[in-house]
């Protein structure tokens, strides 16, 4: 399995530990034998109207402050600079082509549906099946967006963030809809993320019986590429990385199926 973590948040993300720095993650990665990490702080490009109040201060200039903390080169660790952008409820992805072209990696989630009335009309979260249909539609909004060619990864796919019935939401989506989404991702060279935060509290038996296994088996059969990301908001968040490798093996995902970075 690739020894990388392609989804990390520093203090520049408003939801992360306000003291965690790039250096903290770099040291942790080296201790764990990780060879590549990607810094993907939350960002909404000021050139794109529609940012929420939470996102407005987290613009491109803000996340670029991280570059001051990054070493010029490191022979033991490949460091990628990117962001986790957002797709709002209108299907608008909050990044311009000009900014997207400057990034090493771009994550755009479709499952940040905890941001009610920004990424999803609040009433669409009230019913699991309705919520599930929205996730399908929102996935396709990203695939067909004007900046889709810059999107590297869809993080935590179909894992409705902050939803206590997230697995029920996924279970409500038929195989045919998931196959269509996965085929579209493959066609557009967009990888799907094995987000290890989904499995933090799961043992192997629970992984084998969780809703996410069906999704990733379909994605594998469709020919999708994959990444592993801890979605760490503090250094201990990287502790779950081995769970990602375990889940990949359970889902039949082999090393050659992972995105090469």
PDB file of C-alpha atoms in Angstrom:
ATOM      1  CA  UNK A   1       0.000   0.000   0.000  1.00  0.00           C
ATOM      2  CA  UNK A   2       1.233   3.550  -0.645  1.00  0.00           C
ATOM      3  CA  UNK A   3       2.738   5.171   2.422  1.00  0.00           C
ATOM      4  CA  UNK A   4       1.034   8.509   2.061  1.00  0.00           C
ATOM      5  CA  UNK A   5      -1.528  10.781   3.642  1.00  0.00           C
ATOM      6  CA  UNK A   6      -3.196  13.064   1.127  1.00  0.00           C
ATOM      7  CA  UNK A   7      -5.648  14.891   3.390  1.00  0.00           C
ATOM      8  CA  UNK A   8      -4.249  16.980   6.267  1.00  0.00           C
ATOM      9  CA  UNK A   9      -5.498  20.176   7.933  1.00  0.00           C
ATOM     10  CA  UNK A  10      -3.236  22.616   9.758  1.00  0.00           C
ATOM     11  CA  UNK A  11      -4.042  25.553  12.045  1.00  0.00           C
ATOM     12  CA  UNK A  12      -5.031  27.475   8.881  1.00  0.00           C
ATOM     13  CA  UNK A  13      -8.266  25.480   8.763  1.00  0.00           C
ATOM     14  CA  UNK A  14     -10.703  27.049  11.197  1.00  0.00           C
ATOM     15  CA  UNK A  15     -11.890  23.614  12.354  1.00  0.00           C
ATOM     16  CA  UNK A  16      -8.385  22.290  13.122  1.00  0.00           C
ATOM     17  CA  UNK A  17      -6.223  22.503  16.215  1.00  0.00           C
ATOM     18  CA  UNK A  18      -5.245  26.188  16.277  1.00  0.00           C
ATOM     19  CA  UNK A  19      -1.664  25.340  17.175  1.00  0.00           C
ATOM     20  CA  UNK A  20      -0.872  22.448  14.823  1.00  0.00           C
ATOM     21  CA  UNK A  21       1.765  23.305  12.221  1.00  0.00           C
ATOM     22  CA  UNK A  22       3.228  21.788   9.083  1.00  0.00           C
ATOM     23  CA  UNK A  23       6.364  20.901  11.043  1.00  0.00           C
ATOM     24  CA  UNK A  24       4.292  18.853  13.503  1.00  0.00           C
ATOM     25  CA  UNK A  25       2.849  16.731  10.694  1.00  0.00           C
ATOM     26  CA  UNK A  26       6.167  16.424   8.893  1.00  0.00           C
ATOM     27  CA  UNK A  27       7.812  15.028  12.028  1.00  0.00           C
ATOM     28  CA  UNK A  28       4.933  12.604  12.584  1.00  0.00           C
ATOM     29  CA  UNK A  29       5.009  11.432   8.961  1.00  0.00           C
ATOM     30  CA  UNK A  30       8.709  10.644   9.167  1.00  0.00           C
ATOM     31  CA  UNK A  31       8.238   8.733  12.398  1.00  0.00           C
ATOM     32  CA  UNK A  32       5.554   6.610  10.724  1.00  0.00           C
ATOM     33  CA  UNK A  33       7.494   5.952   7.529  1.00  0.00           C
ATOM     34  CA  UNK A  34       5.062   7.987   5.447  1.00  0.00           C
ATOM     35  CA  UNK A  35       6.758   9.109   2.223  1.00  0.00           C
ATOM     36  CA  UNK A  36       4.230  11.666   0.896  1.00  0.00           C
ATOM     37  CA  UNK A  37       1.855  14.070   2.626  1.00  0.00           C
ATOM     38  CA  UNK A  38      -0.547  16.656   1.268  1.00  0.00           C
ATOM     39  CA  UNK A  39      -1.604  19.784   3.134  1.00  0.00           C
ATOM     40  CA  UNK A  40      -5.218  20.432   2.201  1.00  0.00           C
ATOM     41  CA  UNK A  41      -6.564  23.244   4.338  1.00  0.00           C
ATOM     42  CA  UNK A  42     -10.109  24.439   3.758  1.00  0.00           C
ATOM     43  CA  UNK A  43     -10.330  27.162   1.118  1.00  0.00           C
ATOM     44  CA  UNK A  44     -12.870  29.166  -0.868  1.00  0.00           C
ATOM     45  CA  UNK A  45     -11.362  31.359  -3.584  1.00  0.00           C
ATOM     46  CA  UNK A  46     -12.245  35.051  -3.130  1.00  0.00           C
ATOM     47  CA  UNK A  47     -12.670  35.278  -6.911  1.00  0.00           C
ATOM     48  CA  UNK A  48     -15.765  33.052  -6.690  1.00  0.00           C
ATOM     49  CA  UNK A  49     -18.893  34.656  -5.185  1.00  0.00           C
ATOM     50  CA  UNK A  50     -20.960  32.777  -2.639  1.00  0.00           C
ATOM     51  CA  UNK A  51     -18.607  31.902   0.210  1.00  0.00           C
ATOM     52  CA  UNK A  52     -20.235  31.227   3.556  1.00  0.00           C
ATOM     53  CA  UNK A  53     -19.239  33.415   6.487  1.00  0.00           C
ATOM     54  CA  UNK A  54     -17.132  30.518   7.748  1.00  0.00           C
ATOM     55  CA  UNK A  55     -15.297  30.193   4.461  1.00  0.00           C
ATOM     56  CA  UNK A  56     -14.748  33.875   3.615  1.00  0.00           C
ATOM     57  CA  UNK A  57     -11.564  34.320   5.691  1.00  0.00           C
ATOM     58  CA  UNK A  58     -10.194  30.998   4.448  1.00  0.00           C
ATOM     59  CA  UNK A  59      -9.214  32.168   0.986  1.00  0.00           C
ATOM     60  CA  UNK A  60      -6.228  31.301  -1.183  1.00  0.00           C
ATOM     61  CA  UNK A  61      -4.045  34.028   0.266  1.00  0.00           C
ATOM     62  CA  UNK A  62      -4.800  32.690   3.742  1.00  0.00           C
ATOM     63  CA  UNK A  63      -3.787  29.081   3.050  1.00  0.00           C
ATOM     64  CA  UNK A  64      -0.671  30.255   1.191  1.00  0.00           C
ATOM     65  CA  UNK A  65       0.675  31.345   4.568  1.00  0.00           C
ATOM     66  CA  UNK A  66       1.520  27.674   5.023  1.00  0.00           C
ATOM     67  CA  UNK A  67       4.177  27.878   2.326  1.00  0.00           C
ATOM     68  CA  UNK A  68       6.328  29.886   4.737  1.00  0.00           C
ATOM     69  CA  UNK A  69       6.446  26.806   6.979  1.00  0.00           C
ATOM     70  CA  UNK A  70       7.366  24.273   4.294  1.00  0.00           C
ATOM     71  CA  UNK A  71      10.952  23.202   3.673  1.00  0.00           C
ATOM     72  CA  UNK A  72      12.369  23.991   0.233  1.00  0.00           C
ATOM     73  CA  UNK A  73      13.078  20.292  -0.257  1.00  0.00           C
ATOM     74  CA  UNK A  74      13.174  17.155   1.847  1.00  0.00           C
ATOM     75  CA  UNK A  75      14.918  14.007   0.614  1.00  0.00           C
ATOM     76  CA  UNK A  76      12.827  11.770   2.875  1.00  0.00           C
ATOM     77  CA  UNK A  77       9.354  13.219   2.401  1.00  0.00           C
ATOM     78  CA  UNK A  78       7.421  14.484  -0.614  1.00  0.00           C
ATOM     79  CA  UNK A  79       5.239  17.421   0.406  1.00  0.00           C
ATOM     80  CA  UNK A  80       2.233  18.507  -1.650  1.00  0.00           C
ATOM     81  CA  UNK A  81       0.473  21.849  -1.260  1.00  0.00           C
ATOM     82  CA  UNK A  82      -3.242  21.894  -1.995  1.00  0.00           C
ATOM     83  CA  UNK A  83      -6.620  22.537  -0.463  1.00  0.00           C
ATOM     84  CA  UNK A  84     -10.018  21.109   0.310  1.00  0.00           C
ATOM     85  CA  UNK A  85     -12.425  23.363  -1.520  1.00  0.00           C
ATOM     86  CA  UNK A  86     -16.221  23.229  -1.406  1.00  0.00           C
ATOM     87  CA  UNK A  87     -19.153  22.669  -3.739  1.00  0.00           C
ATOM     88  CA  UNK A  88     -22.152  24.705  -2.646  1.00  0.00           C
ATOM     89  CA  UNK A  89     -25.827  23.787  -2.901  1.00  0.00           C
ATOM     90  CA  UNK A  90     -26.008  25.383  -6.351  1.00  0.00           C
ATOM     91  CA  UNK A  91     -23.251  23.123  -7.653  1.00  0.00           C
ATOM     92  CA  UNK A  92     -20.648  25.893  -7.686  1.00  0.00           C
ATOM     93  CA  UNK A  93     -17.120  24.807  -6.794  1.00  0.00           C
ATOM     94  CA  UNK A  94     -15.386  27.619  -4.936  1.00  0.00           C
ATOM     95  CA  UNK A  95     -12.147  27.835  -6.865  1.00  0.00           C
ATOM     96  CA  UNK A  96     -11.063  29.581 -10.056  1.00  0.00           C
ATOM     97  CA  UNK A  97      -9.025  27.881 -12.750  1.00  0.00           C
ATOM     98  CA  UNK A  98      -6.213  30.337 -12.051  1.00  0.00           C
ATOM     99  CA  UNK A  99      -5.906  29.209  -8.434  1.00  0.00           C
ATOM    100  CA  UNK A 100      -6.602  25.536  -9.134  1.00  0.00           C
ATOM    101  CA  UNK A 101      -3.733  25.414 -11.626  1.00  0.00           C
ATOM    102  CA  UNK A 102      -1.286  26.466  -8.896  1.00  0.00           C
ATOM    103  CA  UNK A 103      -2.060  23.551  -6.591  1.00  0.00           C
ATOM    104  CA  UNK A 104      -0.380  20.163  -6.356  1.00  0.00           C
ATOM    105  CA  UNK A 105      -3.632  18.543  -5.257  1.00  0.00           C
ATOM    106  CA  UNK A 106      -7.288  19.603  -5.081  1.00  0.00           C
ATOM    107  CA  UNK A 107      -9.900  17.909  -2.919  1.00  0.00           C
ATOM    108  CA  UNK A 108     -13.576  18.736  -3.477  1.00  0.00           C
ATOM    109  CA  UNK A 109     -16.081  16.945  -1.215  1.00  0.00           C
ATOM    110  CA  UNK A 110     -19.734  16.323  -1.981  1.00  0.00           C
ATOM    111  CA  UNK A 111     -20.551  15.081   1.509  1.00  0.00           C
ATOM    112  CA  UNK A 112     -20.033  18.139   3.726  1.00  0.00           C
ATOM    113  CA  UNK A 113     -23.758  18.157   4.257  1.00  0.00           C
ATOM    114  CA  UNK A 114     -23.366  19.274   7.858  1.00  0.00           C
ATOM    115  CA  UNK A 115     -23.086  22.791   6.338  1.00  0.00           C
ATOM    116  CA  UNK A 116     -26.833  23.222   6.133  1.00  0.00           C
ATOM    117  CA  UNK A 117     -28.116  25.785   3.650  1.00  0.00           C
ATOM    118  CA  UNK A 118     -24.620  26.237   2.223  1.00  0.00           C
ATOM    119  CA  UNK A 119     -23.783  22.844   0.745  1.00  0.00           C
ATOM    120  CA  UNK A 120     -27.308  21.429   1.023  1.00  0.00           C
ATOM    121  CA  UNK A 121     -30.802  22.806   1.596  1.00  0.00           C
ATOM    122  CA  UNK A 122     -31.423  21.972   5.246  1.00  0.00           C
ATOM    123  CA  UNK A 123     -34.693  20.136   4.606  1.00  0.00           C
ATOM    124  CA  UNK A 124     -32.959  17.588   2.354  1.00  0.00           C
ATOM    125  CA  UNK A 125     -31.079  16.135   5.346  1.00  0.00           C
ATOM    126  CA  UNK A 126     -34.262  15.135   7.136  1.00  0.00           C
ATOM    127  CA  UNK A 127     -34.871  11.907   5.207  1.00  0.00           C
ATOM    128  CA  UNK A 128     -32.084   9.377   4.543  1.00  0.00           C
ATOM    129  CA  UNK A 129     -33.238   8.484   1.030  1.00  0.00           C
ATOM    130  CA  UNK A 130     -33.624  12.137   0.021  1.00  0.00           C
ATOM    131  CA  UNK A 131     -30.226  12.867   1.516  1.00  0.00           C
ATOM    132  CA  UNK A 132     -28.767   9.968  -0.472  1.00  0.00           C
ATOM    133  CA  UNK A 133     -30.196  11.214  -3.765  1.00  0.00           C
ATOM    134  CA  UNK A 134     -28.718  14.624  -3.041  1.00  0.00           C
ATOM    135  CA  UNK A 135     -25.267  13.105  -2.506  1.00  0.00           C
ATOM    136  CA  UNK A 136     -25.505  11.470  -5.932  1.00  0.00           C
ATOM    137  CA  UNK A 137     -26.541  14.727  -7.596  1.00  0.00           C
ATOM    138  CA  UNK A 138     -23.875  16.692  -5.732  1.00  0.00           C
ATOM    139  CA  UNK A 139     -21.188  14.199  -6.753  1.00  0.00           C
ATOM    140  CA  UNK A 140     -22.135  14.768 -10.377  1.00  0.00           C
ATOM    141  CA  UNK A 141     -22.072  18.553  -9.909  1.00  0.00           C
ATOM    142  CA  UNK A 142     -18.382  18.240  -9.086  1.00  0.00           C
ATOM    143  CA  UNK A 143     -17.671  15.851 -11.956  1.00  0.00           C
ATOM    144  CA  UNK A 144     -19.279  18.242 -14.458  1.00  0.00           C
ATOM    145  CA  UNK A 145     -18.037  21.517 -12.961  1.00  0.00           C
ATOM    146  CA  UNK A 146     -15.886  23.916 -15.023  1.00  0.00           C
ATOM    147  CA  UNK A 147     -12.885  23.085 -12.823  1.00  0.00           C
ATOM    148  CA  UNK A 148     -13.351  19.296 -12.864  1.00  0.00           C
ATOM    149  CA  UNK A 149     -10.108  18.791 -14.785  1.00  0.00           C
ATOM    150  CA  UNK A 150      -8.217  20.162 -11.773  1.00  0.00           C
ATOM    151  CA  UNK A 151      -9.984  18.008  -9.162  1.00  0.00           C
ATOM    152  CA  UNK A 152      -7.677  15.259  -7.907  1.00  0.00           C
ATOM    153  CA  UNK A 153      -9.810  13.540  -5.295  1.00  0.00           C
ATOM    154  CA  UNK A 154     -13.343  13.436  -3.927  1.00  0.00           C
ATOM    155  CA  UNK A 155     -12.727  13.005  -0.179  1.00  0.00           C
ATOM    156  CA  UNK A 156     -14.896  10.892   2.128  1.00  0.00           C
ATOM    157  CA  UNK A 157     -17.238   9.937  -0.749  1.00  0.00           C
ATOM    158  CA  UNK A 158     -20.857   9.280   0.249  1.00  0.00           C
ATOM    159  CA  UNK A 159     -19.952   9.602   3.945  1.00  0.00           C
ATOM    160  CA  UNK A 160     -22.348  12.337   5.056  1.00  0.00           C
ATOM    161  CA  UNK A 161     -20.322  14.381   7.536  1.00  0.00           C
ATOM    162  CA  UNK A 162     -21.936  14.941  10.909  1.00  0.00           C
ATOM    163  CA  UNK A 163     -24.917  12.749  10.072  1.00  0.00           C
ATOM    164  CA  UNK A 164     -25.680  10.095  12.725  1.00  0.00           C
ATOM    165  CA  UNK A 165     -27.373   7.929  10.059  1.00  0.00           C
ATOM    166  CA  UNK A 166     -24.640   8.318   7.441  1.00  0.00           C
ATOM    167  CA  UNK A 167     -24.465   4.589   6.695  1.00  0.00           C
ATOM    168  CA  UNK A 168     -28.238   4.452   6.258  1.00  0.00           C
ATOM    169  CA  UNK A 169     -27.970   7.353   3.818  1.00  0.00           C
ATOM    170  CA  UNK A 170     -25.431   5.403   1.772  1.00  0.00           C
ATOM    171  CA  UNK A 171     -27.480   2.203   2.004  1.00  0.00           C
ATOM    172  CA  UNK A 172     -30.430   4.062   0.488  1.00  0.00           C
ATOM    173  CA  UNK A 173     -28.485   4.671  -2.742  1.00  0.00           C
ATOM    174  CA  UNK A 174     -28.909   1.888  -5.316  1.00  0.00           C
ATOM    175  CA  UNK A 175     -25.913   0.148  -6.853  1.00  0.00           C
ATOM    176  CA  UNK A 176     -26.765   1.592 -10.264  1.00  0.00           C
ATOM    177  CA  UNK A 177     -26.411   5.180  -9.007  1.00  0.00           C
ATOM    178  CA  UNK A 178     -23.101   4.419  -7.311  1.00  0.00           C
ATOM    179  CA  UNK A 179     -21.862   2.714 -10.477  1.00  0.00           C
ATOM    180  CA  UNK A 180     -22.777   5.774 -12.522  1.00  0.00           C
ATOM    181  CA  UNK A 181     -20.908   8.064 -10.135  1.00  0.00           C
ATOM    182  CA  UNK A 182     -17.845   5.837 -10.040  1.00  0.00           C
ATOM    183  CA  UNK A 183     -17.786   5.538 -13.832  1.00  0.00           C
ATOM    184  CA  UNK A 184     -17.942   9.325 -14.132  1.00  0.00           C
ATOM    185  CA  UNK A 185     -15.075   9.717 -11.663  1.00  0.00           C
ATOM    186  CA  UNK A 186     -12.978   7.197 -13.590  1.00  0.00           C
ATOM    187  CA  UNK A 187     -13.736   8.923 -16.900  1.00  0.00           C
ATOM    188  CA  UNK A 188     -12.580  12.249 -15.459  1.00  0.00           C
ATOM    189  CA  UNK A 189      -9.490  10.847 -13.703  1.00  0.00           C
ATOM    190  CA  UNK A 190     -10.796  11.786 -10.268  1.00  0.00           C
ATOM    191  CA  UNK A 191      -9.822   9.448  -7.436  1.00  0.00           C
ATOM    192  CA  UNK A 192     -11.980   8.417  -4.481  1.00  0.00           C
ATOM    193  CA  UNK A 193     -10.561   8.740  -0.996  1.00  0.00           C
ATOM    194  CA  UNK A 194     -10.418   6.077   1.675  1.00  0.00           C
ATOM    195  CA  UNK A 195     -10.880   8.501   4.544  1.00  0.00           C
ATOM    196  CA  UNK A 196      -9.492   6.851   7.646  1.00  0.00           C
ATOM    197  CA  UNK A 197     -11.529   9.016  10.003  1.00  0.00           C
ATOM    198  CA  UNK A 198     -14.555   6.959   8.908  1.00  0.00           C
ATOM    199  CA  UNK A 199     -12.986   3.859  10.460  1.00  0.00           C
ATOM    200  CA  UNK A 200     -11.426   5.220  13.642  1.00  0.00           C
ATOM    201  CA  UNK A 201     -13.888   3.403  15.899  1.00  0.00           C
ATOM    202  CA  UNK A 202     -14.316   0.288  13.713  1.00  0.00           C
ATOM    203  CA  UNK A 203     -12.618  -3.050  14.167  1.00  0.00           C
ATOM    204  CA  UNK A 204     -12.018  -5.389  11.228  1.00  0.00           C
ATOM    205  CA  UNK A 205     -15.377  -7.149  11.573  1.00  0.00           C
ATOM    206  CA  UNK A 206     -17.220  -3.834  11.558  1.00  0.00           C
ATOM    207  CA  UNK A 207     -15.298  -2.746   8.454  1.00  0.00           C
ATOM    208  CA  UNK A 208     -16.377  -5.934   6.698  1.00  0.00           C
ATOM    209  CA  UNK A 209     -20.019  -5.143   7.455  1.00  0.00           C
ATOM    210  CA  UNK A 210     -20.121  -1.375   6.974  1.00  0.00           C
ATOM    211  CA  UNK A 211     -21.952   0.429   4.179  1.00  0.00           C
ATOM    212  CA  UNK A 212     -18.725   1.878   2.793  1.00  0.00           C
ATOM    213  CA  UNK A 213     -17.502  -1.562   1.709  1.00  0.00           C
ATOM    214  CA  UNK A 214     -20.233  -1.831  -0.939  1.00  0.00           C
ATOM    215  CA  UNK A 215     -19.284   1.580  -2.330  1.00  0.00           C
ATOM    216  CA  UNK A 216     -15.576   0.787  -2.592  1.00  0.00           C
ATOM    217  CA  UNK A 217     -16.167  -2.638  -4.075  1.00  0.00           C
ATOM    218  CA  UNK A 218     -18.275  -0.992  -6.774  1.00  0.00           C
ATOM    219  CA  UNK A 219     -15.616   1.662  -7.293  1.00  0.00           C
ATOM    220  CA  UNK A 220     -12.919  -1.013  -7.608  1.00  0.00           C
ATOM    221  CA  UNK A 221     -14.966  -2.994 -10.114  1.00  0.00           C
ATOM    222  CA  UNK A 222     -15.567   0.195 -12.105  1.00  0.00           C
ATOM    223  CA  UNK A 223     -11.833   0.878 -12.367  1.00  0.00           C
ATOM    224  CA  UNK A 224     -11.569   3.909 -10.118  1.00  0.00           C
ATOM    225  CA  UNK A 225      -8.322   5.130  -8.612  1.00  0.00           C
ATOM    226  CA  UNK A 226      -8.014   5.613  -4.859  1.00  0.00           C
ATOM    227  CA  UNK A 227      -6.146   7.623  -2.256  1.00  0.00           C
ATOM    228  CA  UNK A 228      -5.776   7.341   1.509  1.00  0.00           C
ATOM    229  CA  UNK A 229      -6.255  10.394   3.699  1.00  0.00           C
ATOM    230  CA  UNK A 230      -6.430  10.766   7.456  1.00  0.00           C
ATOM    231  CA  UNK A 231      -8.394  14.036   7.336  1.00  0.00           C
ATOM    232  CA  UNK A 232      -6.285  14.919  10.358  1.00  0.00           C
ATOM    233  CA  UNK A 233      -7.180  18.127  12.181  1.00  0.00           C
ATOM    234  CA  UNK A 234      -4.408  17.501  14.722  1.00  0.00           C
ATOM    235  CA  UNK A 235      -1.396  15.200  14.742  1.00  0.00           C
ATOM    236  CA  UNK A 236      -3.190  12.304  16.527  1.00  0.00           C
ATOM    237  CA  UNK A 237      -5.544  12.210  13.556  1.00  0.00           C
ATOM    238  CA  UNK A 238      -2.828  10.385  11.645  1.00  0.00           C
ATOM    239  CA  UNK A 239      -3.115   7.460  14.073  1.00  0.00           C
ATOM    240  CA  UNK A 240      -5.884   5.929  11.961  1.00  0.00           C
ATOM    241  CA  UNK A 241      -3.794   5.630   8.774  1.00  0.00           C
ATOM    242  CA  UNK A 242      -3.302   1.845   9.255  1.00  0.00           C
ATOM    243  CA  UNK A 243      -7.094   1.485   9.273  1.00  0.00           C
ATOM    244  CA  UNK A 244      -7.113   2.818   5.708  1.00  0.00           C
ATOM    245  CA  UNK A 245      -4.667   0.163   4.584  1.00  0.00           C
ATOM    246  CA  UNK A 246      -6.717  -2.539   6.325  1.00  0.00           C
ATOM    247  CA  UNK A 247      -9.940  -1.348   4.728  1.00  0.00           C
ATOM    248  CA  UNK A 248      -8.306  -1.277   1.292  1.00  0.00           C
ATOM    249  CA  UNK A 249      -7.294  -4.924   1.671  1.00  0.00           C
ATOM    250  CA  UNK A 250     -10.811  -5.858   2.800  1.00  0.00           C
ATOM    251  CA  UNK A 251     -12.256  -4.091  -0.256  1.00  0.00           C
ATOM    252  CA  UNK A 252      -9.839  -5.872  -2.589  1.00  0.00           C
ATOM    253  CA  UNK A 253      -8.031  -2.657  -3.496  1.00  0.00           C
ATOM    254  CA  UNK A 254      -4.439  -3.373  -4.438  1.00  0.00           C
ATOM    255  CA  UNK A 255      -1.427  -1.064  -4.586  1.00  0.00           C
ATOM    256  CA  UNK A 256      -1.633  -0.599  -8.353  1.00  0.00           C
ATOM    257  CA  UNK A 257      -5.139   0.902  -7.963  1.00  0.00           C
ATOM    258  CA  UNK A 258      -3.917   3.856  -5.946  1.00  0.00           C
ATOM    259  CA  UNK A 259      -3.257   7.252  -7.421  1.00  0.00           C
ATOM    260  CA  UNK A 260       0.435   7.839  -8.051  1.00  0.00           C
ATOM    261  CA  UNK A 261       1.637  11.201  -6.722  1.00  0.00           C
TER     262      UNK A 261
END
